[in-house]
Amino acid sequence: MEGPWAVCGDFNVTRFPSEKRNCNRRSRSMVEFSDFINDMNIIDLSLEGGVYTWFKGENQIISSIIDRILISEECDDSFRNVKQYLLQRLISDHVPVSLQCVLDSTLQTRALTEEESVKKTSLFKECEEHLKNEEIAWRKRSIALWLKEGDMNTSFFHKITNAHKRSHNIDQLVIQEEIIVEP
């Protein structure tokens, strides 16, 4: 991809033993994940606001950093002070991660200039448009898949209906002690 970009999500693997509670050796998957990041010239941002992004168990004995935001070098060059912050975990065993840059931190120290405000509005509109287009594309894909493969439950319901037909069938009638088997 050209231009600045970021990818985020649950990568289901850590990079270093320090990113996993009670881990003291670097596994093959950790090495491969780190090699991928290095080979692709992707920047793994430092995590601020906490230690781990995922917890398991009642006492949260198992915890690690498997959720992260990775950015391109162009993104790092285009925005100053890009960082990933942990937000408050509510229900999930994953902690939400937020990407923040100098545009957001500027608001903490001063008001935006008119030019910065226009640029911010433009970027938000562009982002909304991309999200809307992505949602439409996924909806079209799901409809196309449904049309192509059909409703997977259809054959099940046909079998149930046919079974009902068989069990609700009258094979014969007895009328005044005479047996009638013809329709």
Short mmCIF file of N, CA and C in Angstrom, two decimals:
data_model
loop_
_atom_site.label_atom_id
_atom_site.label_comp_id
_atom_site.label_asym_id
_atom_site.label_seq_id
_atom_site.Cartn_x
_atom_site.Cartn_y
_atom_site.Cartn_z
N MET A 1 0.84 -1.19 0.00
CA MET A 1 0.00 0.00 0.00
C MET A 1 0.87 1.24 0.00
N GLU A 2 0.38 2.25 -0.66
CA GLU A 2 1.09 3.52 -0.67
C GLU A 2 0.51 4.43 0.39
N GLY A 3 1.34 5.33 0.88
CA GLY A 3 0.90 6.30 1.87
C GLY A 3 0.90 5.73 3.28
N PRO A 4 0.54 6.56 4.25
CA PRO A 4 0.53 6.10 5.63
C PRO A 4 -0.62 5.13 5.89
N TRP A 5 -0.34 4.09 6.64
CA TRP A 5 -1.37 3.12 7.00
C TRP A 5 -1.04 2.48 8.34
N ALA A 6 -2.05 1.87 8.93
CA ALA A 6 -1.89 1.17 10.20
C ALA A 6 -2.73 -0.10 10.15
N VAL A 7 -2.28 -1.12 10.83
CA VAL A 7 -3.05 -2.35 10.96
C VAL A 7 -3.10 -2.68 12.45
N CYS A 8 -4.28 -3.09 12.90
CA CYS A 8 -4.41 -3.39 14.32
C CYS A 8 -5.27 -4.63 14.50
N GLY A 9 -5.11 -5.25 15.64
CA GLY A 9 -5.94 -6.40 15.94
C GLY A 9 -5.29 -7.35 16.91
N ASP A 10 -5.93 -8.49 17.05
CA ASP A 10 -5.46 -9.57 17.90
C ASP A 10 -4.58 -10.47 17.04
N PHE A 11 -3.26 -10.37 17.21
CA PHE A 11 -2.33 -11.16 16.41
C PHE A 11 -2.10 -12.54 17.02
N ASN A 12 -2.62 -12.76 18.23
CA ASN A 12 -2.58 -14.05 18.90
C ASN A 12 -1.17 -14.58 19.11
N VAL A 13 -0.18 -13.69 19.13
CA VAL A 13 1.21 -14.09 19.38
C VAL A 13 1.94 -12.87 19.95
N THR A 14 2.90 -13.13 20.83
CA THR A 14 3.74 -12.06 21.35
C THR A 14 5.05 -12.05 20.58
N ARG A 15 5.83 -10.98 20.76
CA ARG A 15 7.13 -10.90 20.08
C ARG A 15 8.27 -11.35 20.99
N PHE A 16 8.14 -11.05 22.28
CA PHE A 16 9.23 -11.31 23.21
C PHE A 16 8.68 -11.97 24.48
N PRO A 17 9.50 -12.72 25.21
CA PRO A 17 9.05 -13.33 26.46
C PRO A 17 8.54 -12.30 27.47
N SER A 18 9.08 -11.09 27.45
CA SER A 18 8.65 -10.04 28.38
C SER A 18 7.20 -9.60 28.13
N GLU A 19 6.64 -9.94 26.96
CA GLU A 19 5.27 -9.57 26.64
C GLU A 19 4.25 -10.61 27.11
N LYS A 20 4.73 -11.62 27.81
CA LYS A 20 3.87 -12.70 28.28
C LYS A 20 4.23 -13.00 29.74
N ARG A 21 3.25 -12.97 30.61
CA ARG A 21 3.51 -13.22 32.03
C ARG A 21 4.05 -14.64 32.23
N ASN A 22 5.08 -14.72 33.04
CA ASN A 22 5.72 -15.99 33.40
C ASN A 22 6.30 -16.74 32.20
N CYS A 23 6.77 -16.01 31.22
CA CYS A 23 7.39 -16.62 30.04
C CYS A 23 8.88 -16.28 30.07
N ASN A 24 9.72 -17.30 29.87
CA ASN A 24 11.16 -17.03 29.93
C ASN A 24 11.92 -17.53 28.70
N ARG A 25 11.21 -17.97 27.68
CA ARG A 25 11.90 -18.37 26.46
C ARG A 25 11.15 -17.83 25.24
N ARG A 26 11.89 -17.60 24.19
CA ARG A 26 11.33 -17.07 22.95
C ARG A 26 10.95 -18.24 22.05
N SER A 27 9.66 -18.35 21.75
CA SER A 27 9.17 -19.46 20.94
C SER A 27 9.42 -19.18 19.45
N ARG A 28 9.23 -20.20 18.65
CA ARG A 28 9.40 -20.08 17.20
C ARG A 28 8.42 -19.07 16.60
N SER A 29 7.17 -19.10 17.10
CA SER A 29 6.17 -18.16 16.58
C SER A 29 6.53 -16.72 16.94
N MET A 30 7.13 -16.51 18.10
CA MET A 30 7.58 -15.16 18.48
C MET A 30 8.65 -14.67 17.52
N VAL A 31 9.60 -15.53 17.21
CA VAL A 31 10.69 -15.18 16.30
C VAL A 31 10.13 -14.87 14.91
N GLU A 32 9.22 -15.71 14.42
CA GLU A 32 8.63 -15.52 13.10
C GLU A 32 7.83 -14.22 13.02
N PHE A 33 7.07 -13.90 14.07
CA PHE A 33 6.29 -12.67 14.10
C PHE A 33 7.23 -11.45 14.08
N SER A 34 8.26 -11.49 14.90
CA SER A 34 9.24 -10.38 14.93
C SER A 34 9.96 -10.25 13.59
N ASP A 35 10.33 -11.38 12.99
CA ASP A 35 10.99 -11.34 11.68
C ASP A 35 10.08 -10.73 10.61
N PHE A 36 8.80 -11.08 10.66
CA PHE A 36 7.83 -10.52 9.71
C PHE A 36 7.77 -9.00 9.85
N ILE A 37 7.67 -8.52 11.08
CA ILE A 37 7.60 -7.08 11.33
C ILE A 37 8.86 -6.39 10.82
N ASN A 38 10.01 -6.97 11.10
CA ASN A 38 11.27 -6.38 10.66
C ASN A 38 11.41 -6.43 9.13
N ASP A 39 11.06 -7.56 8.52
CA ASP A 39 11.20 -7.72 7.07
C ASP A 39 10.29 -6.76 6.30
N MET A 40 9.12 -6.48 6.85
CA MET A 40 8.15 -5.61 6.18
C MET A 40 8.35 -4.14 6.52
N ASN A 41 9.38 -3.84 7.32
CA ASN A 41 9.64 -2.46 7.75
C ASN A 41 8.43 -1.82 8.41
N ILE A 42 7.78 -2.60 9.26
CA ILE A 42 6.60 -2.14 10.00
C ILE A 42 7.08 -1.70 11.38
N ILE A 43 6.47 -0.68 11.91
CA ILE A 43 6.84 -0.17 13.22
C ILE A 43 5.86 -0.69 14.26
N ASP A 44 6.40 -1.35 15.27
CA ASP A 44 5.62 -1.84 16.40
C ASP A 44 5.71 -0.78 17.50
N LEU A 45 4.63 -0.04 17.67
CA LEU A 45 4.64 1.08 18.60
C LEU A 45 4.72 0.60 20.05
N SER A 46 5.35 1.42 20.89
CA SER A 46 5.39 1.09 22.31
C SER A 46 3.99 1.24 22.89
N LEU A 47 3.71 0.44 23.90
CA LEU A 47 2.39 0.41 24.53
C LEU A 47 2.41 1.29 25.77
N GLU A 48 1.43 2.18 25.88
CA GLU A 48 1.37 3.07 27.03
C GLU A 48 0.04 2.92 27.74
N GLY A 49 0.08 3.10 29.04
CA GLY A 49 -1.15 3.05 29.83
C GLY A 49 -1.43 1.70 30.44
N GLY A 50 -0.51 0.77 30.35
CA GLY A 50 -0.69 -0.55 30.94
C GLY A 50 0.39 -1.50 30.47
N VAL A 51 0.28 -2.75 30.91
CA VAL A 51 1.31 -3.73 30.58
C VAL A 51 0.81 -4.75 29.57
N TYR A 52 -0.38 -5.32 29.79
CA TYR A 52 -0.89 -6.41 28.96
C TYR A 52 -2.19 -6.02 28.26
N THR A 53 -2.46 -6.67 27.13
CA THR A 53 -3.69 -6.40 26.37
C THR A 53 -4.69 -7.54 26.42
N TRP A 54 -4.31 -8.66 27.02
CA TRP A 54 -5.20 -9.83 27.06
C TRP A 54 -5.00 -10.56 28.37
N PHE A 55 -6.11 -10.99 28.97
CA PHE A 55 -6.08 -11.69 30.25
C PHE A 55 -6.96 -12.93 30.17
N LYS A 56 -6.55 -13.98 30.90
CA LYS A 56 -7.35 -15.21 30.93
C LYS A 56 -7.37 -15.74 32.36
N GLY A 57 -8.49 -16.31 32.73
CA GLY A 57 -8.62 -16.91 34.04
C GLY A 57 -9.22 -15.96 35.06
N GLU A 58 -9.72 -16.55 36.14
CA GLU A 58 -10.36 -15.74 37.19
C GLU A 58 -9.39 -14.75 37.82
N ASN A 59 -8.19 -15.21 38.11
CA ASN A 59 -7.18 -14.35 38.74
C ASN A 59 -6.26 -13.70 37.72
N GLN A 60 -6.59 -13.83 36.46
CA GLN A 60 -5.82 -13.26 35.35
C GLN A 60 -4.36 -13.66 35.42
N ILE A 61 -4.14 -14.94 35.75
CA ILE A 61 -2.79 -15.47 35.85
C ILE A 61 -2.10 -15.46 34.49
N ILE A 62 -2.88 -15.74 33.45
CA ILE A 62 -2.34 -15.74 32.09
C ILE A 62 -2.63 -14.38 31.47
N SER A 63 -1.59 -13.69 31.05
CA SER A 63 -1.77 -12.39 30.40
C SER A 63 -0.61 -12.14 29.46
N SER A 64 -0.91 -11.39 28.39
CA SER A 64 0.12 -11.13 27.39
C SER A 64 -0.27 -9.93 26.53
N ILE A 65 0.66 -9.54 25.67
CA ILE A 65 0.42 -8.47 24.70
C ILE A 65 0.23 -9.12 23.34
N ILE A 66 -1.03 -9.41 23.00
CA ILE A 66 -1.32 -10.00 21.68
C ILE A 66 -2.10 -9.04 20.79
N ASP A 67 -2.67 -8.00 21.40
CA ASP A 67 -3.38 -6.96 20.64
C ASP A 67 -2.42 -5.79 20.46
N ARG A 68 -2.29 -5.32 19.25
CA ARG A 68 -1.35 -4.23 19.01
C ARG A 68 -1.69 -3.50 17.72
N ILE A 69 -1.08 -2.33 17.58
CA ILE A 69 -1.21 -1.53 16.37
C ILE A 69 0.16 -1.43 15.73
N LEU A 70 0.24 -1.80 14.47
CA LEU A 70 1.48 -1.73 13.70
C LEU A 70 1.28 -0.66 12.64
N ILE A 71 2.29 0.18 12.42
CA ILE A 71 2.15 1.26 11.45
C ILE A 71 3.27 1.20 10.41
N SER A 72 2.99 1.79 9.26
CA SER A 72 3.99 1.88 8.20
C SER A 72 4.98 2.99 8.53
N GLU A 73 6.14 2.93 7.88
CA GLU A 73 7.13 3.99 8.06
C GLU A 73 6.56 5.33 7.60
N GLU A 74 5.73 5.31 6.54
CA GLU A 74 5.11 6.54 6.04
C GLU A 74 4.20 7.16 7.09
N CYS A 75 3.52 6.32 7.85
CA CYS A 75 2.64 6.81 8.92
C CYS A 75 3.48 7.47 10.01
N ASP A 76 4.58 6.83 10.35
CA ASP A 76 5.47 7.38 11.37
C ASP A 76 6.08 8.70 10.90
N ASP A 77 6.39 8.80 9.61
CA ASP A 77 6.96 10.04 9.06
C ASP A 77 5.91 11.15 8.95
N SER A 78 4.65 10.75 8.68
CA SER A 78 3.60 11.74 8.45
C SER A 78 3.03 12.34 9.73
N PHE A 79 3.06 11.59 10.81
CA PHE A 79 2.46 12.05 12.07
C PHE A 79 3.51 11.99 13.17
N ARG A 80 3.58 13.08 13.94
CA ARG A 80 4.54 13.11 15.04
C ARG A 80 3.95 12.45 16.27
N ASN A 81 4.83 11.82 17.03
CA ASN A 81 4.46 11.31 18.35
C ASN A 81 3.30 10.31 18.29
N VAL A 82 3.34 9.36 17.36
CA VAL A 82 2.30 8.34 17.24
C VAL A 82 2.52 7.29 18.32
N LYS A 83 1.47 7.00 19.09
CA LYS A 83 1.58 6.04 20.19
C LYS A 83 0.31 5.21 20.27
N GLN A 84 0.45 4.03 20.87
CA GLN A 84 -0.74 3.23 21.15
C GLN A 84 -0.98 3.22 22.66
N TYR A 85 -2.23 3.50 23.02
CA TYR A 85 -2.61 3.58 24.42
C TYR A 85 -3.65 2.53 24.74
N LEU A 86 -3.56 1.98 25.94
CA LEU A 86 -4.58 1.06 26.41
C LEU A 86 -5.75 1.85 26.96
N LEU A 87 -6.95 1.43 26.59
CA LEU A 87 -8.17 2.03 27.12
C LEU A 87 -8.67 1.16 28.26
N GLN A 88 -9.81 1.49 28.82
CA GLN A 88 -10.33 0.70 29.93
C GLN A 88 -11.04 -0.54 29.42
N ARG A 89 -10.69 -1.68 30.02
CA ARG A 89 -11.33 -2.95 29.67
C ARG A 89 -12.63 -3.06 30.44
N LEU A 90 -13.71 -3.40 29.74
CA LEU A 90 -15.01 -3.50 30.39
C LEU A 90 -15.45 -4.95 30.56
N ILE A 91 -15.76 -5.62 29.47
CA ILE A 91 -16.32 -6.97 29.54
C ILE A 91 -15.38 -8.01 28.96
N SER A 92 -14.79 -7.71 27.84
CA SER A 92 -13.96 -8.65 27.11
C SER A 92 -12.69 -9.01 27.88
N ASP A 93 -12.06 -10.10 27.48
CA ASP A 93 -10.76 -10.44 28.05
C ASP A 93 -9.65 -9.69 27.33
N HIS A 94 -10.01 -8.90 26.32
CA HIS A 94 -9.05 -8.06 25.59
C HIS A 94 -9.22 -6.61 26.03
N VAL A 95 -8.11 -5.90 26.10
CA VAL A 95 -8.12 -4.47 26.43
C VAL A 95 -8.10 -3.69 25.12
N PRO A 96 -9.04 -2.75 24.92
CA PRO A 96 -9.02 -1.96 23.69
C PRO A 96 -7.74 -1.12 23.59
N VAL A 97 -7.22 -1.01 22.38
CA VAL A 97 -6.01 -0.24 22.13
C VAL A 97 -6.38 0.92 21.21
N SER A 98 -5.89 2.12 21.55
CA SER A 98 -6.19 3.32 20.78
C SER A 98 -4.91 3.87 20.16
N LEU A 99 -5.01 4.31 18.92
CA LEU A 99 -3.89 4.96 18.24
C LEU A 99 -4.06 6.47 18.37
N GLN A 100 -3.04 7.12 18.92
CA GLN A 100 -3.11 8.56 19.09
C GLN A 100 -1.85 9.20 18.53
N CYS A 101 -2.00 10.41 18.01
CA CYS A 101 -0.85 11.12 17.46
C CYS A 101 -0.88 12.57 17.91
N VAL A 102 0.10 13.34 17.46
CA VAL A 102 0.25 14.72 17.90
C VAL A 102 -0.99 15.56 17.62
N LEU A 103 -1.78 15.23 16.61
CA LEU A 103 -3.00 16.00 16.33
C LEU A 103 -3.92 15.97 17.53
N ASP A 104 -4.04 14.78 18.19
CA ASP A 104 -4.88 14.68 19.38
C ASP A 104 -4.21 15.33 20.59
N SER A 105 -2.90 15.15 20.73
CA SER A 105 -2.22 15.71 21.90
C SER A 105 -2.10 17.22 21.80
N THR A 106 -2.16 17.78 20.61
CA THR A 106 -2.12 19.23 20.45
C THR A 106 -3.32 19.86 21.15
N LEU A 107 -4.46 19.20 21.07
CA LEU A 107 -5.67 19.73 21.70
C LEU A 107 -5.52 19.82 23.22
N GLN A 108 -4.60 19.05 23.80
CA GLN A 108 -4.38 19.10 25.24
C GLN A 108 -3.66 20.39 25.64
N THR A 109 -2.86 20.94 24.72
CA THR A 109 -2.04 22.11 25.06
C THR A 109 -2.52 23.42 24.44
N ARG A 110 -3.20 23.33 23.28
CA ARG A 110 -3.66 24.54 22.62
C ARG A 110 -4.81 24.22 21.68
N ALA A 111 -5.50 25.25 21.25
CA ALA A 111 -6.57 25.08 20.27
C ALA A 111 -5.94 24.91 18.88
N LEU A 112 -6.64 24.20 18.01
CA LEU A 112 -6.16 24.02 16.65
C LEU A 112 -6.30 25.31 15.86
N THR A 113 -5.39 25.49 14.92
CA THR A 113 -5.52 26.63 14.01
C THR A 113 -6.66 26.33 13.05
N GLU A 114 -7.09 27.35 12.32
CA GLU A 114 -8.18 27.15 11.37
C GLU A 114 -7.79 26.11 10.32
N GLU A 115 -6.55 26.19 9.84
CA GLU A 115 -6.05 25.23 8.84
C GLU A 115 -6.04 23.81 9.41
N GLU A 116 -5.59 23.65 10.65
CA GLU A 116 -5.55 22.32 11.29
C GLU A 116 -6.96 21.79 11.51
N SER A 117 -7.86 22.68 11.88
CA SER A 117 -9.25 22.29 12.11
C SER A 117 -9.92 21.82 10.81
N VAL A 118 -9.66 22.53 9.72
CA VAL A 118 -10.20 22.14 8.40
C VAL A 118 -9.62 20.78 7.99
N LYS A 119 -8.31 20.61 8.19
CA LYS A 119 -7.65 19.35 7.83
C LYS A 119 -8.22 18.20 8.66
N LYS A 120 -8.43 18.41 9.95
CA LYS A 120 -8.99 17.38 10.83
C LYS A 120 -10.39 16.98 10.38
N THR A 121 -11.22 17.98 10.08
CA THR A 121 -12.59 17.72 9.60
C THR A 121 -12.55 16.92 8.29
N SER A 122 -11.67 17.32 7.39
CA SER A 122 -11.52 16.64 6.11
C SER A 122 -11.10 15.18 6.32
N LEU A 123 -10.15 14.95 7.21
CA LEU A 123 -9.68 13.58 7.48
C LEU A 123 -10.78 12.73 8.09
N PHE A 124 -11.56 13.31 9.02
CA PHE A 124 -12.67 12.56 9.62
C PHE A 124 -13.71 12.19 8.57
N LYS A 125 -14.04 13.13 7.68
CA LYS A 125 -15.01 12.84 6.62
C LYS A 125 -14.50 11.74 5.69
N GLU A 126 -13.20 11.83 5.36
CA GLU A 126 -12.59 10.81 4.50
C GLU A 126 -12.61 9.45 5.18
N CYS A 127 -12.31 9.43 6.46
CA CYS A 127 -12.32 8.18 7.23
C CYS A 127 -13.73 7.59 7.28
N GLU A 128 -14.72 8.44 7.55
CA GLU A 128 -16.12 7.98 7.57
C GLU A 128 -16.53 7.40 6.23
N GLU A 129 -16.12 8.04 5.15
CA GLU A 129 -16.44 7.56 3.80
C GLU A 129 -15.82 6.19 3.55
N HIS A 130 -14.55 6.02 3.96
CA HIS A 130 -13.89 4.72 3.80
C HIS A 130 -14.59 3.64 4.62
N LEU A 131 -14.96 3.97 5.84
CA LEU A 131 -15.65 3.00 6.70
C LEU A 131 -17.01 2.62 6.12
N LYS A 132 -17.73 3.62 5.60
CA LYS A 132 -19.04 3.36 4.99
C LYS A 132 -18.89 2.47 3.76
N ASN A 133 -17.90 2.78 2.92
CA ASN A 133 -17.66 1.97 1.72
C ASN A 133 -17.25 0.55 2.08
N GLU A 134 -16.44 0.41 3.13
CA GLU A 134 -16.04 -0.93 3.56
C GLU A 134 -17.24 -1.72 4.07
N GLU A 135 -18.10 -1.08 4.84
CA GLU A 135 -19.30 -1.75 5.33
C GLU A 135 -20.20 -2.19 4.18
N ILE A 136 -20.37 -1.33 3.19
CA ILE A 136 -21.18 -1.66 2.01
C ILE A 136 -20.56 -2.84 1.26
N ALA A 137 -19.23 -2.81 1.11
CA ALA A 137 -18.55 -3.91 0.40
C ALA A 137 -18.74 -5.23 1.13
N TRP A 138 -18.61 -5.23 2.46
CA TRP A 138 -18.80 -6.47 3.23
C TRP A 138 -20.24 -6.95 3.13
N ARG A 139 -21.19 -6.02 3.14
CA ARG A 139 -22.60 -6.40 3.03
C ARG A 139 -22.87 -7.04 1.67
N LYS A 140 -22.29 -6.44 0.60
CA LYS A 140 -22.46 -7.01 -0.75
C LYS A 140 -21.82 -8.39 -0.85
N ARG A 141 -20.62 -8.54 -0.24
CA ARG A 141 -19.98 -9.86 -0.26
C ARG A 141 -20.83 -10.90 0.45
N SER A 142 -21.41 -10.55 1.58
CA SER A 142 -22.21 -11.53 2.32
C SER A 142 -23.46 -11.89 1.54
N ILE A 143 -24.08 -10.91 0.87
CA ILE A 143 -25.26 -11.19 0.05
C ILE A 143 -24.88 -12.08 -1.13
N ALA A 144 -23.75 -11.77 -1.77
CA ALA A 144 -23.30 -12.58 -2.90
C ALA A 144 -23.01 -14.01 -2.47
N LEU A 145 -22.38 -14.15 -1.30
CA LEU A 145 -22.09 -15.49 -0.79
C LEU A 145 -23.38 -16.25 -0.49
N TRP A 146 -24.35 -15.55 0.09
CA TRP A 146 -25.62 -16.20 0.41
C TRP A 146 -26.33 -16.62 -0.88
N LEU A 147 -26.31 -15.76 -1.90
CA LEU A 147 -26.94 -16.11 -3.17
C LEU A 147 -26.23 -17.28 -3.84
N LYS A 148 -24.89 -17.29 -3.73
CA LYS A 148 -24.11 -18.35 -4.37
C LYS A 148 -24.30 -19.69 -3.67
N GLU A 149 -24.19 -19.68 -2.35
CA GLU A 149 -24.24 -20.93 -1.61
C GLU A 149 -25.62 -21.24 -1.06
N GLY A 150 -26.48 -20.26 -1.03
CA GLY A 150 -27.82 -20.47 -0.52
C GLY A 150 -27.83 -20.52 1.00
N ASP A 151 -29.02 -20.66 1.50
CA ASP A 151 -29.18 -20.77 2.94
C ASP A 151 -28.86 -22.20 3.34
N MET A 152 -27.87 -22.36 4.16
CA MET A 152 -27.40 -23.71 4.53
C MET A 152 -28.47 -24.50 5.30
N ASN A 153 -29.45 -23.80 5.88
CA ASN A 153 -30.49 -24.49 6.64
C ASN A 153 -31.62 -25.00 5.75
N THR A 154 -31.66 -24.61 4.48
CA THR A 154 -32.77 -24.96 3.60
C THR A 154 -32.98 -26.47 3.52
N SER A 155 -31.92 -27.25 3.29
CA SER A 155 -32.09 -28.70 3.17
C SER A 155 -32.58 -29.30 4.48
N PHE A 156 -32.15 -28.75 5.60
CA PHE A 156 -32.61 -29.23 6.90
C PHE A 156 -34.12 -29.03 7.03
N PHE A 157 -34.59 -27.82 6.68
CA PHE A 157 -36.02 -27.55 6.81
C PHE A 157 -36.85 -28.36 5.82
N HIS A 158 -36.31 -28.64 4.63
CA HIS A 158 -37.02 -29.51 3.68
C HIS A 158 -37.17 -30.91 4.26
N LYS A 159 -36.14 -31.43 4.88
CA LYS A 159 -36.22 -32.76 5.50
C LYS A 159 -37.25 -32.79 6.62
N ILE A 160 -37.27 -31.76 7.45
CA ILE A 160 -38.25 -31.68 8.54
C ILE A 160 -39.66 -31.63 7.97
N THR A 161 -39.87 -30.81 6.94
CA THR A 161 -41.19 -30.69 6.32
C THR A 161 -41.64 -32.02 5.73
N ASN A 162 -40.75 -32.70 5.03
CA ASN A 162 -41.09 -34.01 4.46
C ASN A 162 -41.40 -35.03 5.55
N ALA A 163 -40.68 -34.97 6.65
CA ALA A 163 -40.95 -35.89 7.77
C ALA A 163 -42.33 -35.60 8.35
N HIS A 164 -42.68 -34.32 8.45
CA HIS A 164 -44.01 -33.95 8.94
C HIS A 164 -45.09 -34.46 7.99
N LYS A 165 -44.82 -34.34 6.68
CA LYS A 165 -45.80 -34.83 5.69
C LYS A 165 -46.03 -36.32 5.87
N ARG A 166 -44.93 -37.06 6.06
CA ARG A 166 -45.08 -38.52 6.24
C ARG A 166 -45.84 -38.86 7.52
N SER A 167 -45.55 -38.15 8.59
CA SER A 167 -46.22 -38.49 9.86
C SER A 167 -47.66 -37.98 9.90
N HIS A 168 -48.01 -37.03 9.07
CA HIS A 168 -49.37 -36.51 9.03
C HIS A 168 -50.17 -37.07 7.86
N ASN A 169 -49.73 -38.16 7.34
CA ASN A 169 -50.38 -38.79 6.20
C ASN A 169 -51.42 -39.80 6.69
N ILE A 170 -52.53 -39.85 6.00
CA ILE A 170 -53.57 -40.84 6.34
C ILE A 170 -53.48 -41.96 5.31
N ASP A 171 -53.05 -43.14 5.75
CA ASP A 171 -52.90 -44.28 4.84
C ASP A 171 -54.23 -44.95 4.55
N GLN A 172 -55.10 -44.94 5.54
CA GLN A 172 -56.40 -45.60 5.35
C GLN A 172 -57.42 -45.02 6.30
N LEU A 173 -58.70 -45.19 5.89
CA LEU A 173 -59.81 -44.72 6.72
C LEU A 173 -60.75 -45.90 6.94
N VAL A 174 -61.35 -45.89 8.10
CA VAL A 174 -62.38 -46.91 8.38
C VAL A 174 -63.70 -46.15 8.49
N ILE A 175 -64.59 -46.45 7.53
CA ILE A 175 -65.89 -45.80 7.51
C ILE A 175 -66.93 -46.91 7.58
N GLN A 176 -67.74 -46.88 8.65
CA GLN A 176 -68.77 -47.89 8.88
C GLN A 176 -68.21 -49.28 8.67
N GLU A 177 -67.13 -49.58 9.33
CA GLU A 177 -66.42 -50.86 9.33
C GLU A 177 -65.88 -51.26 7.98
N GLU A 178 -65.80 -50.34 7.05
CA GLU A 178 -65.19 -50.61 5.75
C GLU A 178 -63.87 -49.83 5.67
N ILE A 179 -62.77 -50.52 5.25
CA ILE A 179 -61.47 -49.92 5.16
C ILE A 179 -61.29 -49.35 3.75
N ILE A 180 -60.93 -48.03 3.71
CA ILE A 180 -60.71 -47.35 2.43
C ILE A 180 -59.25 -46.93 2.39
N VAL A 181 -58.53 -47.41 1.34
CA VAL A 181 -57.10 -47.09 1.20
C VAL A 181 -56.82 -46.20 0.00
N GLU A 182 -57.78 -46.01 -0.87
CA GLU A 182 -57.56 -45.17 -2.04
C GLU A 182 -57.81 -43.71 -1.68
N PRO A 183 -57.11 -42.79 -2.37
CA PRO A 183 -57.29 -41.35 -2.05
C PRO A 183 -58.73 -40.89 -2.28
#
